[in-house]
Amino acid sequence: MKILAFDTSSKTMSVALLEEEYLLASMTLNIKKNHSVSLMPAIDFLLKSADLKPADLDRIVVAEGPGSYTGLRVAVATAKTLAYALAIDLVGVSSLQALALSSHSKGLVIPIMDARRRNVYVGFYENGRAVEADRHAALAAVLEHLKGREQVTFVGEVAVFRQEISQAFPEAKVQEVLPSAFKIGQAGQKLAPVDVHSFVPKYLKRVEAEENWLKTHKESGLAYIKRV
């Protein structure tokens, strides 16, 4: 099985080609770029580098969220278009699970993505599997929730939260980890494919504009937007 996997759910863009569980080629850019401009050229470059054509692919695996609203839309729209045009499987993998899989630490692994204003997108994983649902929460609430836990490892976008984490968990490991399309591709190999037409990103949080609109329209019964 030949797999194209990619993640644009954060500032980092990661793209990988796999054959079964083995990496054929990968590219990771950790610079602020427009993913909508960079993603398809990166995919084309990797395919050519591996002497593959789009028609050789068997499955698309994409980071489905949480993360950047724009980045998730870019990734999911691209994944759906490719899967539909090539008539191949489409699979979504949690962006947080991919971060957790990049750590080899034992015990509870806490992948974190910065959701601004001291809030985070956070997951709770052991041996690469979720033990609680991914969520959006205040960092302080997450640290309180974890009180009493031992052998905890925080991974992902942890740099800006390092001081607070170290104060709450002096013995915890804190590892800055970039998204890995290779890990996403591996995680998505055995998952059941989704319906291409109904597949949508998992934002876990409304956009700020929608939240502000709902403050004054709670009783109106009107919808902020319709899904497209």
XYZ file of C-alpha atoms in Angstrom:
228
model
C 0.000 0.000 0.000
C 1.382 3.378 -1.026
C 0.263 6.242 1.185
C 0.443 10.021 0.903
C 0.186 11.686 4.318
C 0.273 15.362 5.230
C -0.354 17.816 8.041
C -0.884 21.579 7.764
C -2.735 22.019 11.062
C -0.081 24.392 12.453
C 2.723 26.646 11.241
C 4.589 23.476 10.285
C 3.813 21.723 7.009
C 4.776 18.052 6.909
C 4.331 15.734 3.911
C 5.379 12.093 3.574
C 5.168 9.163 1.195
C 5.057 5.653 2.648
C 4.991 2.137 1.273
C 3.356 0.038 3.952
C 5.074 1.222 7.156
C 8.280 2.317 5.456
C 9.146 5.909 4.651
C 9.899 6.631 1.001
C 10.253 10.409 1.180
C 9.291 13.280 3.441
C 9.433 17.049 3.730
C 8.890 19.290 6.746
C 8.864 23.098 6.655
C 8.737 24.869 10.013
C 8.457 28.396 8.678
C 5.492 30.690 8.280
C 4.279 29.988 4.757
C 0.933 29.910 2.987
C 0.105 26.196 3.083
C -2.435 26.611 0.288
C 0.436 27.642 -1.994
C 3.083 25.242 -0.694
C 1.233 21.954 -0.178
C 0.582 20.759 -3.744
C 4.080 21.641 -5.015
C 5.521 19.708 -2.047
C 3.342 16.688 -2.875
C 4.343 16.854 -6.527
C 8.035 17.113 -5.605
C 7.902 14.057 -3.321
C 6.043 11.957 -5.869
C 8.585 12.786 -8.572
C 11.475 12.170 -6.169
C 10.094 8.693 -5.404
C 9.403 7.981 -9.099
C 5.685 7.721 -8.391
C 2.588 9.058 -10.107
C -0.620 10.101 -8.336
C -2.278 7.017 -9.809
C 0.179 4.826 -7.848
C -1.286 5.969 -4.527
C -3.670 3.737 -2.566
C -4.575 5.967 0.371
C -4.533 9.579 1.567
C -4.001 10.164 5.303
C -4.500 13.693 6.613
C -4.231 15.414 9.988
C -7.881 16.205 10.677
C -7.383 18.572 13.610
C -7.436 20.267 15.933
C -5.270 23.210 14.944
C -5.262 26.255 12.708
C -8.665 26.787 11.056
C -7.096 27.850 7.769
C -4.457 25.129 7.849
C -7.043 22.420 8.521
C -9.268 23.606 5.700
C -6.325 23.553 3.301
C -5.325 20.021 4.283
C -8.809 18.518 4.336
C -9.877 20.162 1.064
C -6.712 18.899 -0.633
C -7.118 15.403 0.816
C -10.749 15.160 -0.248
C -9.998 16.397 -3.762
C -7.161 13.915 -4.253
C -9.052 10.968 -2.764
C -12.111 11.680 -4.909
C -10.171 12.312 -8.134
C -8.017 9.201 -7.684
C -10.865 7.058 -6.281
C -8.753 5.952 -3.317
C -9.196 5.700 0.458
C -9.238 8.765 2.694
C -8.366 8.566 6.405
C -8.198 11.274 9.060
C -5.839 11.132 12.050
C -5.832 13.420 15.086
C -3.144 16.091 14.879
C -2.580 15.561 18.615
C -2.192 11.797 18.254
C 0.520 12.388 15.668
C 2.441 14.517 18.177
C 2.007 11.855 20.861
C 3.333 9.165 18.523
C 6.519 11.184 18.032
C 7.423 10.634 21.691
C 8.937 7.378 22.912
C 8.289 8.191 26.565
C 6.515 5.728 28.832
C 3.463 6.664 30.843
C 1.004 9.421 29.999
C 1.912 11.592 27.011
C 0.198 14.991 26.755
C 0.385 16.496 23.240
C -0.266 20.238 23.223
C -0.961 22.808 20.518
C -1.131 26.517 21.328
C -4.730 27.774 20.995
C -3.832 31.320 22.172
C -4.754 33.258 25.305
C -3.198 30.566 27.537
C -5.532 27.969 26.035
C -4.435 24.753 24.381
C -5.640 21.915 22.230
C -4.674 18.911 24.303
C -4.790 15.120 24.172
C -4.112 12.334 26.663
C -2.301 9.305 25.239
C -0.693 6.116 26.462
C 1.168 3.834 24.049
C -0.072 6.019 21.192
C -3.754 5.541 22.059
C -6.144 8.122 23.462
C -7.250 7.517 27.057
C -9.381 10.673 27.045
C -10.915 12.704 24.241
C -8.925 15.486 22.577
C -10.192 18.864 23.772
C -9.782 22.635 23.869
C -9.097 23.921 27.392
C -7.247 26.481 29.481
C -3.726 25.309 30.288
C -4.384 25.911 33.990
C -7.387 23.568 33.846
C -5.313 20.887 32.120
C -2.588 21.062 34.756
C -5.173 20.873 37.536
C -6.807 17.875 35.841
C -3.457 16.062 35.792
C -2.636 16.608 39.461
C -1.354 13.472 41.128
C -0.267 11.833 37.884
C 3.260 10.487 37.684
C 5.505 9.882 34.684
C 3.935 12.591 32.537
C 5.464 13.829 29.273
C 4.318 17.018 27.553
C 5.055 17.203 23.812
C 4.336 19.508 20.885
C 4.079 23.293 21.088
C 5.313 23.404 24.683
C 7.928 26.171 24.537
C 5.613 29.013 25.624
C 4.141 26.879 28.419
C 7.372 25.402 29.776
C 7.497 27.532 32.927
C 3.926 26.760 33.990
C 4.346 23.065 33.248
C 7.619 22.851 35.184
C 6.077 24.609 38.193
C 3.143 22.179 38.285
C 5.151 19.064 37.341
C 8.849 19.540 38.199
C 9.671 15.936 37.229
C 7.754 15.925 33.943
C 9.503 15.647 30.602
C 8.848 18.571 28.270
C 9.682 17.860 24.628
C 9.268 20.241 21.698
C 8.045 18.020 18.878
C 7.130 18.972 15.317
C 4.231 17.340 13.453
C 5.314 14.263 11.500
C 3.449 13.219 8.360
C 5.338 9.917 8.574
C 3.731 9.192 11.969
C 0.347 10.257 10.600
C 0.767 7.885 7.665
C 1.704 5.011 9.947
C -1.251 5.691 12.264
C -3.680 5.841 9.349
C -2.685 2.555 7.711
C -5.113 0.284 9.510
C -7.936 2.739 10.126
C -11.192 2.384 8.231
C -11.570 4.922 5.410
C -14.071 7.739 5.820
C -16.737 8.985 3.442
C -15.018 11.573 1.264
C -18.056 13.820 0.839
C -19.004 14.101 4.524
C -15.468 14.316 5.942
C -14.806 17.606 7.785
C -12.015 18.909 10.065
C -12.274 18.466 13.826
C -11.796 22.022 15.035
C -12.832 21.388 18.693
C -13.560 25.110 19.034
C -15.657 27.698 17.226
C -13.887 30.510 15.418
C -13.707 33.742 17.435
C -16.054 35.557 15.058
C -18.714 32.891 15.546
C -18.350 32.992 19.336
C -18.765 36.784 19.341
C -21.796 36.542 17.065
C -23.439 33.930 19.289
C -23.150 36.209 22.335
C -25.821 38.461 20.820
C -27.832 35.843 18.904
C -28.295 33.027 21.430
C -32.047 33.423 21.560
C -32.626 34.141 17.884
C -32.482 30.547 16.663
C -30.404 31.665 13.695
C -27.275 29.834 12.572
C -23.974 31.669 12.182
C -23.111 29.778 8.983
C -24.239 26.720 7.113
C -21.769 23.932 6.528
C -20.527 23.803 2.959
